[in-house]
Short mmCIF file of C-alpha atoms in Angstrom, two decimals:
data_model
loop_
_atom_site.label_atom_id
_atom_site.label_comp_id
_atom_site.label_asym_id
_atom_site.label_seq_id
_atom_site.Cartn_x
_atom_site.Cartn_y
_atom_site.Cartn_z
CA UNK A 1 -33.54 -38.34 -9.16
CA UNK A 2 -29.73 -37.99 -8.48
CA UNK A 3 -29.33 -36.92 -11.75
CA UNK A 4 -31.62 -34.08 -11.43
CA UNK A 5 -30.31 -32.98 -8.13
CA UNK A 6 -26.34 -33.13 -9.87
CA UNK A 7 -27.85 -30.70 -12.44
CA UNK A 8 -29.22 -28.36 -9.83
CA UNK A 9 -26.17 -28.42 -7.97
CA UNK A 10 -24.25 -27.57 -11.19
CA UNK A 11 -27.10 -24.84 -12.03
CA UNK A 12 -26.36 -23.35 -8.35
CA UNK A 13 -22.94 -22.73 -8.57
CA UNK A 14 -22.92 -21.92 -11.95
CA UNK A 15 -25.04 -19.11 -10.81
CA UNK A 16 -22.55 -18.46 -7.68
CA UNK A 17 -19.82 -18.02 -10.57
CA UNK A 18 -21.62 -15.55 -12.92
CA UNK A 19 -22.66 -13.56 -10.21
CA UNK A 20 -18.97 -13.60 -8.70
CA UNK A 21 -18.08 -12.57 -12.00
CA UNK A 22 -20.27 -9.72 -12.25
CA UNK A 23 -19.29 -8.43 -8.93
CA UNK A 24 -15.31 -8.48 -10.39
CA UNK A 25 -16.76 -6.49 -13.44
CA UNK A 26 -18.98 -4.23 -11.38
CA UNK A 27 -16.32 -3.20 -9.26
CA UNK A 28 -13.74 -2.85 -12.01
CA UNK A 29 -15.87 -0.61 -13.77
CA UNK A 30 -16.90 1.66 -10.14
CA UNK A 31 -12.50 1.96 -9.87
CA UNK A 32 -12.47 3.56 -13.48
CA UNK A 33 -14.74 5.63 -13.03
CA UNK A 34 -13.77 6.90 -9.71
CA UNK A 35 -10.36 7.34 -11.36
CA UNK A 36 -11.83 9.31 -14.18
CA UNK A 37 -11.28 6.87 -16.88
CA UNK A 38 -13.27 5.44 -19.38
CA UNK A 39 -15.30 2.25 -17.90
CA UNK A 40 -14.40 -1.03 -19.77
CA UNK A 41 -17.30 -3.69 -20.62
CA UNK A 42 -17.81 -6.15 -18.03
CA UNK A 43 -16.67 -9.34 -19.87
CA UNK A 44 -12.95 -7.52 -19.49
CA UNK A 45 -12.15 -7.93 -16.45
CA UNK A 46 -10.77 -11.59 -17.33
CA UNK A 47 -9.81 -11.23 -20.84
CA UNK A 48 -6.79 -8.73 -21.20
CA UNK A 49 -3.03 -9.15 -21.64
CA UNK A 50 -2.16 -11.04 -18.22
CA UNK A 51 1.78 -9.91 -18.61
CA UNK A 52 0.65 -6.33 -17.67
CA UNK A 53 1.65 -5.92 -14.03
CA UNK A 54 -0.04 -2.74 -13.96
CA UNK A 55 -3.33 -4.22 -15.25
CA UNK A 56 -3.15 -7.09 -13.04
CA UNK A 57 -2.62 -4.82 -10.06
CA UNK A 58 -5.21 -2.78 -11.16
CA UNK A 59 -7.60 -5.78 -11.01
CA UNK A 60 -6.57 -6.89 -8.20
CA UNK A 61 -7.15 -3.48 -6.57
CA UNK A 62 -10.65 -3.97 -8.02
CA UNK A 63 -11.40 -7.67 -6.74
CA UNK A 64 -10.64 -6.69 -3.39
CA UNK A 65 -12.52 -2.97 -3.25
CA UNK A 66 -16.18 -4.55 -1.67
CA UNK A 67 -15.79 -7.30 0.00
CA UNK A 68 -18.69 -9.65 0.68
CA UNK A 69 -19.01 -9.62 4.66
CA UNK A 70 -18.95 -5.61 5.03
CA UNK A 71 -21.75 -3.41 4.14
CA UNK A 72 -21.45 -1.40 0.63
CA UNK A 73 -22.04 2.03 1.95
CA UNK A 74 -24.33 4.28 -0.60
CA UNK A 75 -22.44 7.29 -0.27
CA UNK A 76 -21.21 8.70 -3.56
CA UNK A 77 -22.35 11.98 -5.24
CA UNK A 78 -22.16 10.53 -8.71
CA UNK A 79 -25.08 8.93 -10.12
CA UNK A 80 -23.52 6.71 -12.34
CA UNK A 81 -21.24 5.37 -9.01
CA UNK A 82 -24.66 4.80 -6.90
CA UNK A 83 -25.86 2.89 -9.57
CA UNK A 84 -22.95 0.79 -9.65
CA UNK A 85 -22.83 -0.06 -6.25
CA UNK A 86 -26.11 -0.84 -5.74
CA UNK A 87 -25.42 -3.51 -8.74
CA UNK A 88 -22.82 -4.97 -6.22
CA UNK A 89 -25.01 -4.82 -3.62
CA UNK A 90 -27.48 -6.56 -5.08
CA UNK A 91 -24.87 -9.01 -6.41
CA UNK A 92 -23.98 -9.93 -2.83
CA UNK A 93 -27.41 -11.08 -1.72
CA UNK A 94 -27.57 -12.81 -4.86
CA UNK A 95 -24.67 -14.90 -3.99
CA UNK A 96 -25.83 -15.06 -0.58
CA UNK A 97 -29.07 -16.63 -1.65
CA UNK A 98 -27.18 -19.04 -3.78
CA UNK A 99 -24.69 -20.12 -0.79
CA UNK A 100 -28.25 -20.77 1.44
CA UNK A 101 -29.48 -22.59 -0.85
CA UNK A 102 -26.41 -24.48 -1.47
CA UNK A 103 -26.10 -25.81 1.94
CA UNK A 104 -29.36 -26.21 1.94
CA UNK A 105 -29.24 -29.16 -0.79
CA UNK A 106 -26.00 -30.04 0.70
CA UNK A 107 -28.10 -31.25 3.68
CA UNK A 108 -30.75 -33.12 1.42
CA UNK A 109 -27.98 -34.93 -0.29
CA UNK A 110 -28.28 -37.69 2.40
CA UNK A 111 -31.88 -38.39 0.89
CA UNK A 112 -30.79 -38.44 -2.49
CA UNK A 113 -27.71 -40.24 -2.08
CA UNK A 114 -28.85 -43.01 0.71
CA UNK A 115 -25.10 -44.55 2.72
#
């Protein structure tokens, strides 16, 4: 049984991670656009040359654009922006969901692991 419950754990914020990761992506991708530039793949927002200040500032410009605890309003004129942040959006309640049920097996632990 613990065994099970470590791999669900694991599975849970695995899931937590990917979806953090696709919010970082998602929002790089919304700044690009918004600046009129091509959009990147998602799976670049990690993997480019970290001595770049000016790419590193630019992703850290994107990490911070939606943050989790404020609504994402759905106010652009661009389709292609709407889309994107209702990605994020739904990204948030994702991780949301995975953070309830996180604590929520937190609390069971004390059945699984007996003091």
């Amino acid at each position: 049984m613990e065994i099970i419950y470590i791999l669900f754990i694991g599975a849970i914020i695995a899931f937590i991670a990917g979806l953090f990761y696709l919010k970082m992506g998602l929002q790089m991708q919304y700044l690009q656009i918004k600046q009129k530039k091509k959009a990147e793949a998602l799976s670049k927002f990690l993997f480019f040359d970290w001595k770049d200040e000016k790419k590193r500032s630019l992703r850290w410009e994107a990490f911070l654009l939606f943050p989790m605890l404020y609504p994402i309003v759905l106010d652009d004129e661009e389709q292609e922006l709407l889309d994107i942040k209702r990605s994020i959006k739904r990204s948030h309640i994702g991780i949301y969901l995975g953070i309830i049920i996180f604590i929520i097996l937190s609390i069971y632990s004390e059945k699984v692991f007996p003091a």
